[in-house]
Amino acid sequence: MSQQGKVALVTGGASGIGKSFVQHLLAEGALVSICDLNKTIGEKAVEELSRTYPEKVIFLQCDVTKEDNFEECFKHTASRFGGLDIVINNAGIADEWRKPFQLTVDINLNAVITGTRLGFKYMSKENGGHGGVIVNIASITSFEPFPSLPVYSATKAAVNQFSRSYGHDVFYQKSGVKVISINPGMTKTPLTENAVDYYQGLSDLLENFIQHFGEYPAQSADNMGKGLIQVLQKAENGSLWTIENDEPAALADTSKPAKKLV
């Protein structure tokens, strides 16, 4: 079990991709804190998972847009399990047409920044921790124009660049904390299953969404969990990964960095 005894905090971990992350981490021997806004689903998930993994998983209601509440989840997790080794910033939203677009930015980007900084605060060797790994969840929609969800895809592109920048030796050498970004392909989750509802009265954007994802087979959420474990086992600091088409995790095809920063 590659994650035996590790302590993981997973935002948005009560359903979909996040729940798959939790299941695979538990199967690998980790102790897991599910941090999710939905108390009903979160408590149900812990009840279900505790039958197989008693005393190994807890639920903490968490609004990632509220920093104080978010940090309480870090404190409680570290206190309950005796430390923290893995942070997965997975909570996300893709509903920018019915709800204020600022909410998409707050959850998909600002909360990832907050979660990353909290991860360093609680895991960094500079602060008495013993290092760890932060996995930020972006999307393959960040690699090309995506008109049906422009704010969503912009936040995910920002997550990739943020993760690459924080995943630099200038941070790692002092902290011992790696930062990695994973870009899921189209995945069968409650979010994607309800996507049609987000485009009421926007038939042109709905058509674009359907055409776009018609080119990509929807993978199972379980494949995301498998891919996470692969990434945790071999990913280098600052690397970007894709997990799609029910295939193993793969390094993202990114352009070479500039030789010199100006």
mmCIF file of C-alpha atoms in Angstrom:
data_model
loop_
_atom_site.group_PDB
_atom_site.id
_atom_site.type_symbol
_atom_site.label_atom_id
_atom_site.label_comp_id
_atom_site.label_asym_id
_atom_site.label_seq_id
_atom_site.Cartn_x
_atom_site.Cartn_y
_atom_site.Cartn_z
ATOM 1 C CA MET A 1 0.000 0.000 0.000
ATOM 2 C CA SER A 2 1.861 3.045 -1.265
ATOM 3 C CA GLN A 3 -0.021 5.541 0.931
ATOM 4 C CA GLN A 4 0.012 3.460 4.102
ATOM 5 C CA GLY A 5 -0.435 5.687 7.152
ATOM 6 C CA LYS A 6 -0.494 8.923 5.145
ATOM 7 C CA VAL A 7 -3.081 11.544 6.136
ATOM 8 C CA ALA A 8 -5.045 13.111 3.275
ATOM 9 C CA LEU A 9 -7.510 16.000 3.101
ATOM 10 C CA VAL A 10 -9.809 15.996 0.061
ATOM 11 C CA THR A 11 -12.092 18.928 -0.750
ATOM 12 C CA GLY A 12 -15.276 18.088 -2.628
ATOM 13 C CA GLY A 13 -14.673 14.528 -1.502
ATOM 14 C CA ALA A 14 -18.265 13.438 -0.877
ATOM 15 C CA SER A 15 -19.184 12.576 -4.462
ATOM 16 C CA GLY A 16 -17.932 12.219 -8.019
ATOM 17 C CA ILE A 17 -14.206 12.461 -8.670
ATOM 18 C CA GLY A 18 -13.502 13.509 -5.093
ATOM 19 C CA LYS A 19 -15.174 10.433 -3.648
ATOM 20 C CA SER A 20 -13.185 8.230 -6.010
ATOM 21 C CA PHE A 21 -10.003 9.888 -4.729
ATOM 22 C CA VAL A 22 -11.096 9.122 -1.171
ATOM 23 C CA GLN A 23 -11.897 5.479 -1.949
ATOM 24 C CA HIS A 24 -8.561 4.822 -3.632
ATOM 25 C CA LEU A 25 -6.580 6.595 -0.914
ATOM 26 C CA LEU A 26 -8.305 4.483 1.729
ATOM 27 C CA ALA A 27 -7.625 1.325 -0.272
ATOM 28 C CA GLU A 28 -3.942 2.307 -0.335
ATOM 29 C CA GLY A 29 -3.840 2.574 3.456
ATOM 30 C CA ALA A 30 -4.320 6.330 3.950
ATOM 31 C CA LEU A 31 -6.381 8.110 6.598
ATOM 32 C CA VAL A 32 -8.763 10.535 4.890
ATOM 33 C CA SER A 33 -10.687 13.666 5.782
ATOM 34 C CA ILE A 34 -13.594 14.381 3.432
ATOM 35 C CA CYS A 35 -14.159 18.144 3.333
ATOM 36 C CA ASP A 36 -17.370 19.033 1.510
ATOM 37 C CA LEU A 37 -20.147 21.598 1.670
ATOM 38 C CA ASN A 38 -22.909 19.000 1.388
ATOM 39 C CA LYS A 39 -23.359 17.592 4.886
ATOM 40 C CA THR A 40 -25.981 15.006 3.930
ATOM 41 C CA ILE A 41 -23.904 13.427 1.172
ATOM 42 C CA GLY A 42 -20.702 13.742 3.182
ATOM 43 C CA GLU A 43 -22.050 11.954 6.250
ATOM 44 C CA LYS A 44 -23.565 9.266 4.050
ATOM 45 C CA ALA A 45 -20.214 8.732 2.326
ATOM 46 C CA VAL A 46 -18.401 8.332 5.646
ATOM 47 C CA GLU A 47 -21.050 5.923 6.926
ATOM 48 C CA GLU A 48 -20.626 3.817 3.797
ATOM 49 C CA LEU A 49 -16.828 3.890 3.707
ATOM 50 C CA SER A 50 -16.439 3.282 7.435
ATOM 51 C CA ARG A 51 -17.918 -0.182 7.034
ATOM 52 C CA THR A 52 -14.774 -1.164 5.161
ATOM 53 C CA TYR A 53 -12.367 1.329 6.709
ATOM 54 C CA PRO A 54 -13.438 1.895 10.331
ATOM 55 C CA GLU A 55 -11.769 4.869 12.066
ATOM 56 C CA LYS A 56 -9.951 5.713 8.826
ATOM 57 C CA VAL A 57 -12.252 8.380 7.355
ATOM 58 C CA ILE A 58 -14.049 11.440 8.704
ATOM 59 C CA PHE A 59 -16.340 14.119 7.284
ATOM 60 C CA LEU A 60 -15.930 17.844 7.901
ATOM 61 C CA GLN A 61 -18.451 20.296 6.492
ATOM 62 C CA CYS A 62 -16.417 22.841 4.598
ATOM 63 C CA ASP A 63 -17.095 25.962 2.561
ATOM 64 C CA VAL A 64 -13.829 26.446 0.687
ATOM 65 C CA THR A 65 -14.751 30.059 -0.083
ATOM 66 C CA LYS A 66 -14.559 30.895 3.646
ATOM 67 C CA GLU A 67 -10.908 30.801 4.688
ATOM 68 C CA ASP A 68 -11.548 30.482 8.432
ATOM 69 C CA ASN A 69 -13.851 27.492 7.895
ATOM 70 C CA PHE A 70 -11.372 25.995 5.424
ATOM 71 C CA GLU A 71 -8.476 26.280 7.868
ATOM 72 C CA GLU A 72 -10.526 24.677 10.641
ATOM 73 C CA CYS A 73 -10.701 21.584 8.435
ATOM 74 C CA PHE A 74 -6.908 21.521 8.245
ATOM 75 C CA LYS A 75 -6.602 21.935 12.003
ATOM 76 C CA HIS A 76 -9.174 19.245 12.760
ATOM 77 C CA THR A 77 -7.686 16.787 10.286
ATOM 78 C CA ALA A 78 -4.150 17.218 11.620
ATOM 79 C CA SER A 79 -5.371 16.937 15.199
ATOM 80 C CA ARG A 80 -7.518 13.867 14.584
ATOM 81 C CA PHE A 81 -4.974 11.889 12.579
ATOM 82 C CA GLY A 82 -1.724 13.265 13.993
ATOM 83 C CA GLY A 83 -0.507 15.251 11.005
ATOM 84 C CA LEU A 84 -1.091 15.919 7.322
ATOM 85 C CA ASP A 85 0.671 14.534 4.255
ATOM 86 C CA ILE A 86 -1.600 15.024 1.231
ATOM 87 C CA VAL A 87 -3.935 17.873 0.262
ATOM 88 C CA ILE A 88 -6.207 17.483 -2.754
ATOM 89 C CA ASN A 89 -7.901 20.699 -3.854
ATOM 90 C CA ASN A 90 -10.721 19.102 -5.814
ATOM 91 C CA ALA A 91 -13.874 21.129 -5.023
ATOM 92 C CA GLY A 92 -15.203 22.721 -8.195
ATOM 93 C CA ILE A 93 -18.210 24.197 -9.945
ATOM 94 C CA ALA A 94 -19.206 24.573 -13.607
ATOM 95 C CA ASP A 95 -22.358 26.700 -13.454
ATOM 96 C CA GLU A 96 -21.349 30.165 -14.597
ATOM 97 C CA TRP A 97 -24.477 30.923 -16.627
ATOM 98 C CA ARG A 98 -27.106 30.502 -13.888
ATOM 99 C CA LYS A 99 -25.022 31.670 -10.938
ATOM 100 C CA PRO A 100 -22.715 34.696 -10.517
ATOM 101 C CA PHE A 101 -19.475 33.993 -12.367
ATOM 102 C CA GLN A 102 -17.540 35.186 -9.314
ATOM 103 C CA LEU A 103 -18.583 31.981 -7.535
ATOM 104 C CA THR A 104 -16.788 29.923 -10.196
ATOM 105 C CA VAL A 105 -13.644 31.989 -9.638
ATOM 106 C CA ASP A 106 -13.952 31.760 -5.860
ATOM 107 C CA ILE A 107 -14.342 27.963 -5.788
ATOM 108 C CA ASN A 108 -12.235 26.856 -8.748
ATOM 109 C CA LEU A 109 -9.303 29.230 -8.343
ATOM 110 C CA ASN A 110 -9.283 31.275 -5.139
ATOM 111 C CA ALA A 111 -10.020 28.232 -2.972
ATOM 112 C CA VAL A 112 -7.238 26.283 -4.697
ATOM 113 C CA ILE A 113 -4.829 29.097 -3.874
ATOM 114 C CA THR A 114 -6.066 29.152 -0.278
ATOM 115 C CA GLY A 115 -5.875 25.363 0.013
ATOM 116 C CA THR A 116 -2.352 25.325 -1.375
ATOM 117 C CA ARG A 117 -1.145 28.000 1.003
ATOM 118 C CA LEU A 118 -2.779 26.197 3.921
ATOM 119 C CA GLY A 119 -1.127 22.998 2.748
ATOM 120 C CA PHE A 120 2.261 24.694 3.010
ATOM 121 C CA LYS A 121 1.348 26.127 6.409
ATOM 122 C CA TYR A 122 0.485 22.726 7.860
ATOM 123 C CA MET A 123 2.980 20.489 6.035
ATOM 124 C CA SER A 124 6.082 22.608 5.441
ATOM 125 C CA LYS A 125 9.291 21.603 7.201
ATOM 126 C CA GLU A 126 9.759 25.297 7.967
ATOM 127 C CA ASN A 127 6.668 25.107 10.184
ATOM 128 C CA GLY A 128 7.504 21.868 11.931
ATOM 129 C CA GLY A 129 5.884 19.560 9.376
ATOM 130 C CA HIS A 130 7.631 16.835 7.435
ATOM 131 C CA GLY A 131 6.716 17.854 3.896
ATOM 132 C CA GLY A 132 3.973 16.448 1.725
ATOM 133 C CA VAL A 133 2.186 16.799 -1.571
ATOM 134 C CA ILE A 134 -0.572 19.091 -2.827
ATOM 135 C CA VAL A 135 -2.636 17.989 -5.816
ATOM 136 C CA ASN A 136 -4.698 20.669 -7.535
ATOM 137 C CA ILE A 137 -7.458 19.635 -9.924
ATOM 138 C CA ALA A 138 -7.609 21.554 -13.203
ATOM 139 C CA SER A 139 -9.178 20.315 -16.484
ATOM 140 C CA ILE A 140 -8.344 19.446 -20.068
ATOM 141 C CA THR A 141 -10.647 22.355 -20.998
ATOM 142 C CA SER A 142 -7.736 24.623 -20.094
ATOM 143 C CA PHE A 143 -5.713 23.432 -23.104
ATOM 144 C CA GLU A 144 -7.948 24.841 -25.851
ATOM 145 C CA PRO A 145 -10.736 27.408 -26.383
ATOM 146 C CA PHE A 146 -13.919 26.346 -24.599
ATOM 147 C CA PRO A 147 -16.714 28.843 -25.379
ATOM 148 C CA SER A 148 -19.468 27.017 -23.511
ATOM 149 C CA LEU A 149 -17.623 27.515 -20.189
ATOM 150 C CA PRO A 150 -15.143 30.386 -20.601
ATOM 151 C CA VAL A 151 -14.853 31.316 -16.918
ATOM 152 C CA TYR A 152 -14.540 27.673 -15.856
ATOM 153 C CA SER A 153 -11.803 26.959 -18.384
ATOM 154 C CA ALA A 154 -9.993 30.176 -17.446
ATOM 155 C CA THR A 155 -9.930 29.194 -13.772
ATOM 156 C CA LYS A 156 -8.583 25.767 -14.652
ATOM 157 C CA ALA A 157 -5.839 27.264 -16.820
ATOM 158 C CA ALA A 158 -4.920 29.486 -13.893
ATOM 159 C CA VAL A 159 -4.790 26.448 -11.587
ATOM 160 C CA ASN A 160 -2.257 24.828 -13.903
ATOM 161 C CA GLN A 161 -0.004 27.873 -14.030
ATOM 162 C CA PHE A 162 -0.355 28.464 -10.289
ATOM 163 C CA SER A 163 0.592 24.845 -9.597
ATOM 164 C CA ARG A 164 3.571 24.937 -11.953
ATOM 165 C CA SER A 165 4.807 28.119 -10.295
ATOM 166 C CA TYR A 166 4.327 26.900 -6.724
ATOM 167 C CA GLY A 167 5.806 23.559 -7.762
ATOM 168 C CA HIS A 168 9.248 25.137 -8.090
ATOM 169 C CA ASP A 169 12.402 24.285 -6.196
ATOM 170 C CA VAL A 170 12.450 27.745 -4.629
ATOM 171 C CA PHE A 171 9.480 26.582 -2.535
ATOM 172 C CA TYR A 172 10.244 22.859 -2.334
ATOM 173 C CA GLN A 173 13.811 23.143 -1.016
ATOM 174 C CA LYS A 174 12.615 24.849 2.166
ATOM 175 C CA SER A 175 9.238 23.202 2.601
ATOM 176 C CA GLY A 176 9.533 19.649 1.308
ATOM 177 C CA VAL A 177 6.057 20.138 -0.169
ATOM 178 C CA LYS A 178 5.434 19.164 -3.805
ATOM 179 C CA VAL A 179 2.667 20.782 -5.877
ATOM 180 C CA ILE A 180 1.136 18.881 -8.784
ATOM 181 C CA SER A 181 -1.801 19.545 -11.105
ATOM 182 C CA ILE A 182 -4.144 16.924 -12.561
ATOM 183 C CA ASN A 183 -6.328 17.638 -15.607
ATOM 184 C CA PRO A 184 -9.316 15.283 -15.847
ATOM 185 C CA GLY A 185 -10.958 14.540 -19.135
ATOM 186 C CA MET A 186 -14.730 14.199 -19.484
ATOM 187 C CA THR A 187 -15.802 12.114 -16.484
ATOM 188 C CA LYS A 188 -19.140 10.659 -15.456
ATOM 189 C CA THR A 189 -20.056 12.631 -12.321
ATOM 190 C CA PRO A 190 -23.127 14.467 -10.959
ATOM 191 C CA LEU A 191 -21.575 17.678 -12.310
ATOM 192 C CA THR A 192 -21.396 16.459 -15.914
ATOM 193 C CA GLU A 193 -24.687 14.552 -15.724
ATOM 194 C CA ASN A 194 -26.490 17.786 -14.838
ATOM 195 C CA ALA A 195 -24.626 19.916 -17.368
ATOM 196 C CA VAL A 196 -27.603 20.259 -19.719
ATOM 197 C CA ASP A 197 -29.518 22.067 -16.971
ATOM 198 C CA TYR A 198 -26.875 24.799 -16.879
ATOM 199 C CA TYR A 199 -27.709 25.959 -20.409
ATOM 200 C CA GLN A 200 -31.420 26.721 -20.173
ATOM 201 C CA GLY A 201 -32.187 29.351 -22.805
ATOM 202 C CA LEU A 202 -28.664 29.099 -24.224
ATOM 203 C CA SER A 203 -29.148 26.569 -27.001
ATOM 204 C CA ASP A 204 -26.080 27.657 -28.966
ATOM 205 C CA LEU A 205 -23.800 27.149 -25.975
ATOM 206 C CA LEU A 206 -25.462 23.834 -25.150
ATOM 207 C CA GLU A 207 -24.857 22.685 -28.722
ATOM 208 C CA ASN A 208 -21.214 23.730 -28.435
ATOM 209 C CA PHE A 209 -20.856 21.845 -25.144
ATOM 210 C CA ILE A 210 -22.356 18.676 -26.609
ATOM 211 C CA GLN A 211 -20.263 18.908 -29.775
ATOM 212 C CA HIS A 212 -17.090 19.503 -27.798
ATOM 213 C CA PHE A 213 -17.505 16.611 -25.416
ATOM 214 C CA GLY A 214 -18.894 14.372 -28.113
ATOM 215 C CA GLU A 215 -15.278 14.161 -29.238
ATOM 216 C CA TYR A 216 -14.170 12.829 -25.843
ATOM 217 C CA PRO A 217 -15.497 9.563 -24.395
ATOM 218 C CA ALA A 218 -16.660 10.028 -20.809
ATOM 219 C CA GLN A 219 -14.497 8.022 -18.428
ATOM 220 C CA SER A 220 -15.488 6.536 -15.079
ATOM 221 C CA ALA A 221 -14.816 8.414 -11.870
ATOM 222 C CA ASP A 222 -13.021 5.274 -10.705
ATOM 223 C CA ASN A 223 -10.339 5.832 -13.342
ATOM 224 C CA MET A 224 -9.638 9.211 -11.778
ATOM 225 C CA GLY A 225 -9.006 7.506 -8.443
ATOM 226 C CA LYS A 226 -6.641 5.018 -10.056
ATOM 227 C CA GLY A 227 -4.863 7.851 -11.834
ATOM 228 C CA LEU A 228 -4.432 9.813 -8.623
ATOM 229 C CA ILE A 229 -2.532 6.955 -7.020
ATOM 230 C CA GLN A 230 -0.306 6.682 -10.101
ATOM 231 C CA VAL A 231 0.426 10.412 -9.925
ATOM 232 C CA LEU A 232 1.194 10.313 -6.207
ATOM 233 C CA GLN A 233 3.638 7.484 -6.814
ATOM 234 C CA LYS A 234 5.693 9.053 -9.595
ATOM 235 C CA ALA A 235 4.902 12.732 -10.226
ATOM 236 C CA GLU A 236 7.703 15.257 -10.032
ATOM 237 C CA ASN A 237 7.212 18.590 -8.329
ATOM 238 C CA GLY A 238 5.482 21.135 -10.580
ATOM 239 C CA SER A 239 4.330 18.587 -13.154
ATOM 240 C CA LEU A 240 0.975 18.628 -14.953
ATOM 241 C CA TRP A 241 -0.929 15.408 -15.628
ATOM 242 C CA THR A 242 -3.942 14.303 -17.626
ATOM 243 C CA ILE A 243 -6.317 11.477 -16.790
ATOM 244 C CA GLU A 244 -8.857 10.721 -19.510
ATOM 245 C CA ASN A 245 -10.532 8.092 -21.682
ATOM 246 C CA ASP A 246 -10.265 5.449 -18.919
ATOM 247 C CA GLU A 247 -6.522 5.336 -19.557
ATOM 248 C CA PRO A 248 -3.638 5.610 -17.058
ATOM 249 C CA ALA A 249 -2.428 9.020 -15.910
ATOM 250 C CA ALA A 250 -0.023 10.689 -18.333
ATOM 251 C CA LEU A 251 2.194 13.751 -18.291
ATOM 252 C CA ALA A 252 0.457 16.683 -19.964
ATOM 253 C CA ASP A 253 1.959 17.843 -23.235
ATOM 254 C CA THR A 254 3.010 21.367 -22.300
ATOM 255 C CA SER A 255 5.337 23.727 -24.120
ATOM 256 C CA LYS A 256 8.898 24.003 -22.887
ATOM 257 C CA PRO A 257 9.427 26.764 -20.279
ATOM 258 C CA ALA A 258 11.388 29.848 -21.203
ATOM 259 C CA LYS A 259 15.106 29.614 -20.500
ATOM 260 C CA LYS A 260 15.105 32.817 -18.513
ATOM 261 C CA LEU A 261 12.420 34.650 -16.543
ATOM 262 C CA VAL A 262 12.249 38.372 -17.237
#
